[in-house]
């Protein structure tokens, strides 16, 4: 049974009126399960108008009161965790456990934003910078802001964007991925239930038309985006062309360097989790392993092959499964294309995930774990983001080559080094040209009170996502310089007009 | 029926074993309602030992997890708000509404401390301060810390001390006032219910012996105190003599300056609330009004007299009452003594609160609202803290005299100015030698994310109570400078011993 | 005698090779005094290559050592103050005193940036965010960055951009205005003399071709711009289209609100200085006076007319002069066009500055002080930036209308209110939709340790110029998450390879 | 020839009037070279009165102007570096190179304090914490503050104390060690030459009487002390007993742990420098080496013995010398007593520095490098601070024992670990109960923009020396809460009195 989805505007579900729809699939079965209305420009404008109204009320609350509503929402979302995770899995395909993590990592940012806002929104004050002259600064919310989020973290990314935006007093318009919009819609309801004023958090479903409408409308003051690099760059440029601020995060090709002294079992376990977890559809997934030295490489590859044998790929709600289907038929096709190309380009295809099937889910978008060895810098499977369960081993002769590989890649999102050596770890962390670094940590997503952002083609803008940076991104600074003529101190008086 | 109270140690009620007891009164009836065990040195040491055990587990939790437990406590305390407020009123005598405010202001600090801790506990990091050399700093909890709190805010002060102390990872020992210990005991139970590990928050009832035991024990690393100035100073000195840090807040004589251009009705209303509310038993109460110019003074005094006529003094739980009894028979006696002395010293006693009675509560510790005019700088009712519903008017000839009065008084806790004039307000706020200043705000208690602290004889120590300062007070800084010899980068290897 | 100017690249004067030149005038005489080489794309690329080399050495110095070189430069610039100011006046036309202020305000930012860099470049460190897991962040310089600066502050703006950029470890390319490039060229020499490594500060002269080359080159990581709004917006969009960060500051129409209770003489003096100083060619000049109430307006206008009579317009180096010529013949033409248009549109032209002449300087670009009364919101002289010595009086009926005028104007750079009333000033400062606010301060340029930035069409980007914001703009954040496998603690050993 | 020294008060040399004098020796010759006047209580009070006058003028300057004077002083001191270092060596006995380092490390703190003050003195500002209510905070200087400094860093410690104290707007009274007061006196002259107003920096020479006078005088608001632990504790207690804030730093027994995987040559070199440099008279000297494992210990001890053979002990101005004499005959006696006691207690005395002589300097206070092996936790040479060129080796069986030794020692000033292992270094830095930690850095004195402070018996107070903490220590916080009655916005007006 295909059901109809909707938008969430002004505190209520709103049906689409554009007459245009998208299909929402169940990736485990390959069947369409819902129709998604795609908003027209006018529908987007209507949502913006609603948001503008809601924002005035919301900004007038002090940050502690706003925080209490957001923390109430966190409580509600935790109560509904299983429901949210199941909904998420049904549209995205990741395992139930992964889906809970998706929601949880999002809630952590809301929680931090709510609690730290009174402090992070403070301005500065300087007394007597000159005789009788004071200066102080204020942080004011921007007004209406928007977030455009990717299919791969349908709960986490909207909450990373909205958490600090709302805590700072803005109204927020969420444009979720067309593939898995149901969780954001449900989160919107829980926000309303928690007491968020109507219009402060809205979900507008749509495609390029909706995105363009958000970018072009002068009432939208800032855009947050997470997705592929070409779109990230286009939205960054589009927002700027319309005079607004943007932070846009794109693709990745995260390397993991394994030195000879690493705990190789720890490294192999980490690679399996970071390379294949969530079918490799994470912007912080490891897609390139860089063992240093042939001996290390041989040992590592052997350990990987052994572990891959034990991996179970299957339906999201099956508790014994390590990862589920990829999100769409087109994704499966693209990934399988890369596997073919890698083999053609001369990489050693040690494990081939093409043609994977799961009993009872014959229509699902399955790709099994795939392992390439002896991948080189020129191959397209090395240069491009595959976004699937495909791990490439690039053998480096020494540390310097490993560091150079990581630093020279077009993308600079995440990177990891596995070693016991303080010197190597410190040198790597200080010098590598990548924004987020793990030392014996394969997926170094910064915790909620630090900030998320890649370098080079992985991130556009000057302020990172969540953490203290986000409060700077979602506010504007006003600076006031004051001095006063003397009056009452000298005996002047003050007269109220008659009748007032 | 007199009931027996107890301590709260290691997550449970613990009966006193010293054989020494104090009486807890109901100030509305003047009757003893409970017996309070007074801890021996050994009982205090036992509590410290318990706290030391609990602290290790608590400090090992990350600040987000600690914060969730503290926020759960805030929720529980809000659910039990009426119960807590009634309990508070029954021992302190303040009105039910005031008691709710007492709890609420305390909870705000816990809430802020919980939410902002992950940020406020961050250290700093500098990369390459020299070639290959990094420096970073960490904030570590102190271990076991203690708070000694006054009768006048039996919920707020313990929570102001414990909120940041706990959020920073310390265990806390609360030594409440002997007059109204029941609310802290109940808060301890709610903290346990919220999931706080046993031993992390303890209540030890007692008198000087317990206080001395806390000061002398080397396992107690910091002392927070709020009370009268002589005790504040003695505890500050005692803690230092035992090598520990302390922040000790003492008495007050808060002035309110009223300029000719002030909104006089607003000022008179403010004076009535700030002077007589909670029977004047607040360290931020206004006890001195300083109208500037005879005309202003005459008009103000007239308005005060008129408003005082309407004040209702009666039983705490009576909703129509403006303020309740003072806390003890000795307090009533002391206050009435000051009223007599003020009259003797030549002040004009415009309203005399002595001999106030309330039907049905003949044994209560009643003092009615009292107003003196033409008080001068030399009188004891001006120089000393009365801590009762007694307001003194000191007439200043001009602004400069008013500023000087406020700045020269021994105490420097709070102060207010009422004016419309930006220049006068700015000059006053910048120059007055007082720690907390209100501009048209009579009781300028800083909000939870700022910090509380008076100057001169009103505060001892270099860091204020609650807000960011408290995180500095309840942590110690460790600074690490690192560099590394090169090894693995040059091809050195690492060998695990056989069998490990 | 027309002399030839040059670029400053790699620590030395470099002649232009493009064959294209611009003219540099003396605005007092109207004569061409120098030929300015306009860089080709290749010359810009050469400068970038030089900067890239210099940056590596500069970034490897610690911030204290960098700071010492910058402070040495400040000392040198102060020693050469008169020379710099005379050079500045000769190309810009502002008075010698104004030119000294131009240099001085720039040096203050260099001084602050140098001294505060070690602190403002710190990252954060959190110990044990999970068991055995630490997180820390680092601030790294971007590499090569560029600043494009306007004619009106040829010393201040380049130094506002370069001060924090250099202090943070970047190399800087300055593209000055074609009208007055000589001061930046001289500052570059003084930086070299102070010990700045070659290539770290470069001056590339040019026009749109040079600007485009900077925007398009992937080695330039950030662009700072100050100028007119259309160009600011275009550069902001262009930089974003090339994936880089930008902060672009544009035009202004700064209002000054005068309430009935203001000190009217103070207000009139302020208006004369802020409206006509530097011939109105300041982005923080007041161009609109908004007296509230007809009585206030009449009195103010009378005081302005009286003061305007005494204004002296003449040659920059004449010490008795209040302001000099405008910068160019085209500027004179544009301003006189606005004066004509204002009169046509129905504004009352009380003082007409057209046709102003100065004996002995008949060819200079003179415009006298001009005053319009009864200007309305629809007139082009109100809506558009004139950038000349033209002051418009818009009469507001009440405070709310005055606030609305300031908030609704397309530009939101600076604004001022003159009043004695704390309430009005506070309400205005909190609510007005303008980025920099003065309370009885006509030109509220934030001091060096605060940050400069307008709102709405006056500023594009999310981080302000100079102050702490600039350190965030000119650095990128790297976040490191670490944990370690146990080894040596369990007795493992470490072997260096033979012969190493 | 014995010359007479003096005080420096109110911007000028002032002769002593108490009639009491101390002797200043030349430790290389053992001869008295100067007579030092010891101030009476009255002389101290006179200095305080002078300071109070100077402070008002100094505090009225904005922090940028104050900073310029302090930076001018840094320039002057650098110009006089050789003169200062020679003077320092002549009274202290450390080598000329060490003396330059002493001055240099002090100047770095002055430099940082001057440059960062405008930022570090900022308060906070929050707009609309309730309807129409703002809160802001200010940092105000304390007034007159004092620093009591030890003989071992006669330039560095006074400058560490005075740098931030002066930058924050206080006046400072320096009470130097009686052994080497000439450098502080010279620094005072250079401060005056740099433009510091008279009375803002004073040097009062004296003994316990002067110290007591500073502690007891209510006009002195804060005391900084560095010296031995018993005096630190006494001054901390004494300051508190007089109601003032204090930060008092005491003795040390700094351990260096050497793991099996350390670079042993690097470790041995570090131990020689950190153990014997400046004759071991540094509070951050290493006095205990803790090799882990017998093999490591044997190898380390062999390397130490070899290196000690090459050490040259001789006259301070001799460029080939590694360290000079100890500061006094009594110091020599104390150290030699410890050496005897260590041998008696059963430690293996591998190198005995007693009886060291230097040709031509027969009267000097010489102690040669001394090395004990197999020292145990119970021995007095382990438990107590020797403050001489005596290094003790305590052999630990494993990492845990080494960590425990460092953590359990009464002192907790500095500590170091030498290892290549990231895990061991991280675990040690996080867990060791010591305030300043070096990872492969033997003397981890925090750089100027971090803060100096030991734990346990090594430091008393809650704020560290220099860096951001010092600005909190040397200022007091004022918090202002404001709201305004409406007036002028509603048409009220303002009347200046006739004739004003």
Short mmCIF file of C-alpha atoms in Angstrom, two decimals, chain D residues 36-278:
data_model
loop_
_atom_site.label_atom_id
_atom_site.label_comp_id
_atom_site.label_asym_id
_atom_site.label_seq_id
_atom_site.Cartn_x
_atom_site.Cartn_y
_atom_site.Cartn_z
CA UNK D 36 70.29 45.99 51.44
CA UNK D 37 67.98 48.21 53.48
CA UNK D 38 65.18 46.22 55.16
CA UNK D 39 61.97 48.21 55.15
CA UNK D 40 60.04 49.00 58.29
CA UNK D 41 56.25 48.76 58.43
CA UNK D 42 56.09 52.52 57.92
CA UNK D 43 58.23 52.41 54.83
CA UNK D 44 55.97 49.72 53.38
CA UNK D 45 52.91 51.80 54.17
CA UNK D 46 54.48 54.77 52.47
CA UNK D 47 55.06 52.65 49.37
CA UNK D 48 51.45 51.49 49.42
CA UNK D 49 50.23 55.05 49.68
CA UNK D 50 52.33 55.97 46.67
CA UNK D 51 51.02 52.99 44.76
CA UNK D 52 47.45 53.91 45.52
CA UNK D 53 47.97 57.32 44.04
CA UNK D 54 49.64 56.00 40.91
CA UNK D 55 47.01 53.34 40.37
CA UNK D 56 44.16 55.76 39.77
CA UNK D 57 45.95 57.36 36.83
CA UNK D 58 47.06 54.01 35.44
CA UNK D 59 43.62 52.41 35.66
CA UNK D 60 42.11 55.39 33.85
CA UNK D 61 44.23 54.64 30.77
CA UNK D 62 42.66 52.19 28.36
CA UNK D 63 44.35 48.79 28.01
CA UNK D 64 45.87 49.58 24.62
CA UNK D 65 47.69 52.61 25.97
CA UNK D 66 48.88 50.66 29.00
CA UNK D 67 50.03 47.92 26.67
CA UNK D 68 52.13 50.31 24.62
CA UNK D 69 54.05 51.40 27.73
CA UNK D 70 54.64 47.80 28.74
CA UNK D 71 55.87 46.89 25.25
CA UNK D 72 58.19 49.87 25.33
CA UNK D 73 59.57 48.46 28.58
CA UNK D 74 60.10 45.07 26.89
CA UNK D 75 62.11 46.82 24.18
CA UNK D 76 64.21 48.65 26.76
CA UNK D 77 64.86 45.50 28.75
CA UNK D 78 65.96 43.71 25.60
CA UNK D 79 68.36 46.55 24.86
CA UNK D 80 69.77 46.21 28.38
CA UNK D 81 69.77 42.42 28.32
CA UNK D 82 73.49 41.89 28.87
CA UNK D 83 73.63 44.40 31.70
CA UNK D 84 70.63 42.79 33.40
CA UNK D 85 71.98 39.28 32.98
CA UNK D 86 75.39 40.16 34.37
CA UNK D 87 73.80 41.87 37.36
CA UNK D 88 71.61 38.83 37.90
CA UNK D 89 74.52 36.41 37.72
CA UNK D 90 76.57 38.47 40.11
CA UNK D 91 74.02 38.09 42.89
CA UNK D 92 72.45 34.72 42.11
CA UNK D 93 75.38 32.78 40.71
CA UNK D 94 73.64 31.21 37.73
CA UNK D 95 75.47 31.37 34.41
CA UNK D 96 75.23 34.39 32.15
CA UNK D 97 73.21 32.36 29.61
CA UNK D 98 70.83 31.18 32.34
CA UNK D 99 70.44 34.75 33.55
CA UNK D 100 69.43 35.90 30.09
CA UNK D 101 66.84 33.14 30.01
CA UNK D 102 65.56 34.29 33.39
CA UNK D 103 64.96 37.80 32.06
CA UNK D 104 63.65 36.56 28.72
CA UNK D 105 61.00 34.23 30.20
CA UNK D 106 59.80 37.12 32.32
CA UNK D 107 59.58 39.49 29.38
CA UNK D 108 57.51 37.00 27.39
CA UNK D 109 54.79 37.21 30.01
CA UNK D 110 54.87 41.00 29.99
CA UNK D 111 54.65 40.95 26.20
CA UNK D 112 51.70 38.56 26.16
CA UNK D 113 49.91 40.41 28.96
CA UNK D 114 50.30 43.73 27.18
CA UNK D 115 49.00 42.44 23.87
CA UNK D 116 46.14 40.27 25.03
CA UNK D 117 44.82 42.55 27.79
CA UNK D 118 42.19 44.34 25.66
CA UNK D 119 40.67 40.94 24.91
CA UNK D 120 41.20 39.23 28.27
CA UNK D 121 39.70 42.14 30.19
CA UNK D 122 36.40 41.98 28.31
CA UNK D 123 33.23 41.29 30.23
CA UNK D 124 30.14 39.63 28.83
CA UNK D 125 26.86 41.06 27.57
CA UNK D 126 23.45 39.43 27.23
CA UNK D 127 20.59 41.25 25.65
CA UNK D 128 17.00 40.59 26.72
CA UNK D 129 17.53 37.90 29.33
CA UNK D 130 13.97 38.83 30.24
CA UNK D 131 11.66 41.31 28.59
CA UNK D 132 13.58 44.57 28.37
CA UNK D 133 16.28 43.29 30.76
CA UNK D 134 19.97 43.20 29.87
CA UNK D 135 22.89 41.84 31.89
CA UNK D 136 26.53 42.62 31.47
CA UNK D 137 29.74 42.16 33.38
CA UNK D 138 32.90 44.21 33.76
CA UNK D 139 36.40 43.37 34.90
CA UNK D 140 37.88 46.03 37.16
CA UNK D 141 41.46 46.17 38.49
CA UNK D 142 41.84 45.43 42.18
CA UNK D 143 43.92 48.51 43.04
CA UNK D 144 47.26 47.90 44.75
CA UNK D 145 48.61 44.35 44.65
CA UNK D 146 51.88 42.83 45.80
CA UNK D 147 54.27 40.10 44.74
CA UNK D 148 56.81 38.40 46.95
CA UNK D 149 59.41 36.60 44.92
CA UNK D 150 62.14 34.03 45.48
CA UNK D 151 65.89 34.28 44.95
CA UNK D 152 66.00 31.69 42.17
CA UNK D 153 64.34 33.71 39.39
CA UNK D 154 64.86 37.33 40.42
CA UNK D 155 63.71 38.66 37.03
CA UNK D 156 61.20 36.08 35.84
CA UNK D 157 58.94 35.77 38.85
CA UNK D 158 58.48 39.50 39.51
CA UNK D 159 57.67 39.95 35.82
CA UNK D 160 55.26 36.98 35.80
CA UNK D 161 53.42 38.61 38.66
CA UNK D 162 53.66 42.22 37.56
CA UNK D 163 53.02 41.70 33.84
CA UNK D 164 49.35 40.76 34.06
CA UNK D 165 48.81 42.81 37.22
CA UNK D 166 49.95 45.98 35.47
CA UNK D 167 48.27 45.15 32.17
CA UNK D 168 45.01 44.82 34.08
CA UNK D 169 45.37 48.30 35.57
CA UNK D 170 46.75 47.60 39.03
CA UNK D 171 49.68 49.15 40.83
CA UNK D 172 52.26 46.61 41.93
CA UNK D 173 54.60 46.35 44.89
CA UNK D 174 57.49 43.95 44.42
CA UNK D 175 59.17 42.50 47.49
CA UNK D 176 62.19 40.69 46.00
CA UNK D 177 64.41 38.14 47.63
CA UNK D 178 67.01 39.66 49.92
CA UNK D 179 69.68 37.65 48.09
CA UNK D 180 69.38 39.21 44.63
CA UNK D 181 67.31 42.41 44.63
CA UNK D 182 69.31 44.41 42.10
CA UNK D 183 67.60 43.18 38.95
CA UNK D 184 64.08 44.07 40.13
CA UNK D 185 65.40 47.50 41.10
CA UNK D 186 66.82 47.97 37.62
CA UNK D 187 63.62 46.74 35.98
CA UNK D 188 61.72 49.34 37.98
CA UNK D 189 63.91 52.06 36.50
CA UNK D 190 63.33 50.75 32.99
CA UNK D 191 59.57 50.73 33.58
CA UNK D 192 59.74 54.37 34.58
CA UNK D 193 61.85 55.11 31.53
CA UNK D 194 59.22 53.39 29.38
CA UNK D 195 56.59 55.81 30.63
CA UNK D 196 54.95 53.96 33.50
CA UNK D 197 53.41 56.56 35.82
CA UNK D 198 55.21 57.00 39.14
CA UNK D 199 54.04 54.70 41.89
CA UNK D 200 52.64 52.02 39.62
CA UNK D 201 55.60 49.67 40.05
CA UNK D 202 57.51 49.79 43.30
CA UNK D 203 60.26 47.70 44.84
CA UNK D 204 60.30 47.44 48.60
CA UNK D 205 63.20 45.50 50.02
CA UNK D 206 62.78 43.76 53.29
CA UNK D 207 62.28 40.67 55.37
CA UNK D 208 59.39 39.27 57.38
CA UNK D 209 58.46 42.71 58.67
CA UNK D 210 57.89 43.99 55.13
CA UNK D 211 56.00 40.87 54.16
CA UNK D 212 53.76 41.12 57.20
CA UNK D 213 53.11 44.77 56.48
CA UNK D 214 51.98 43.90 52.96
CA UNK D 215 49.74 41.09 54.18
CA UNK D 216 48.14 43.15 56.91
CA UNK D 217 47.53 46.39 55.05
CA UNK D 218 43.92 46.59 53.84
CA UNK D 219 44.94 48.65 50.82
CA UNK D 220 46.82 45.68 49.35
CA UNK D 221 44.14 43.63 47.63
CA UNK D 222 46.04 40.58 46.42
CA UNK D 223 49.28 38.79 47.10
CA UNK D 224 51.29 36.65 44.73
CA UNK D 225 54.02 34.52 46.25
CA UNK D 226 56.61 32.05 45.02
CA UNK D 227 58.99 30.31 47.41
CA UNK D 228 59.11 27.35 49.74
CA UNK D 229 55.95 25.48 50.73
CA UNK D 230 55.87 26.40 54.43
CA UNK D 231 56.12 30.10 53.61
CA UNK D 232 53.69 29.76 50.71
CA UNK D 233 51.15 28.17 53.00
CA UNK D 234 51.72 30.74 55.72
CA UNK D 235 51.30 33.65 53.34
CA UNK D 236 48.23 32.07 51.79
CA UNK D 237 46.72 31.71 55.25
CA UNK D 238 47.84 35.17 56.33
CA UNK D 239 46.40 36.87 53.27
CA UNK D 240 43.09 35.06 53.79
CA UNK D 241 43.03 35.97 57.46
CA UNK D 242 43.17 39.57 56.25
CA UNK D 243 40.37 38.95 53.77
CA UNK D 244 42.46 39.17 50.62
CA UNK D 245 43.03 36.87 47.69
CA UNK D 246 46.35 35.11 47.24
CA UNK D 247 48.11 32.72 44.90
CA UNK D 248 51.10 31.09 46.55
CA UNK D 249 53.42 28.64 44.89
CA UNK D 250 55.72 26.44 46.93
CA UNK D 251 58.22 23.64 46.74
CA UNK D 252 58.61 20.77 44.34
CA UNK D 253 60.06 17.33 43.87
CA UNK D 254 59.71 16.85 40.17
CA UNK D 255 59.94 13.30 38.83
CA UNK D 256 60.92 12.19 35.39
CA UNK D 257 59.66 8.76 34.36
CA UNK D 258 61.69 6.96 31.71
CA UNK D 259 59.99 4.03 30.01
CA UNK D 260 61.81 1.23 28.30
CA UNK D 261 60.98 2.56 24.85
CA UNK D 262 62.27 6.07 25.49
CA UNK D 263 65.11 7.56 23.52
CA UNK D 264 67.59 7.03 26.34
CA UNK D 265 70.17 9.48 25.10
CA UNK D 266 67.54 12.15 24.83
CA UNK D 267 66.35 11.24 28.33
CA UNK D 268 69.84 11.32 29.81
CA UNK D 269 70.63 14.66 28.22
CA UNK D 270 67.33 16.01 29.51
CA UNK D 271 68.08 14.77 33.02
CA UNK D 272 71.49 16.37 33.10
CA UNK D 273 70.07 19.70 32.01
CA UNK D 274 66.97 19.58 34.17
CA UNK D 275 68.68 18.10 37.21
CA UNK D 276 71.89 20.14 37.38
CA UNK D 277 71.15 23.29 35.35
CA UNK D 278 71.17 26.42 37.50
#
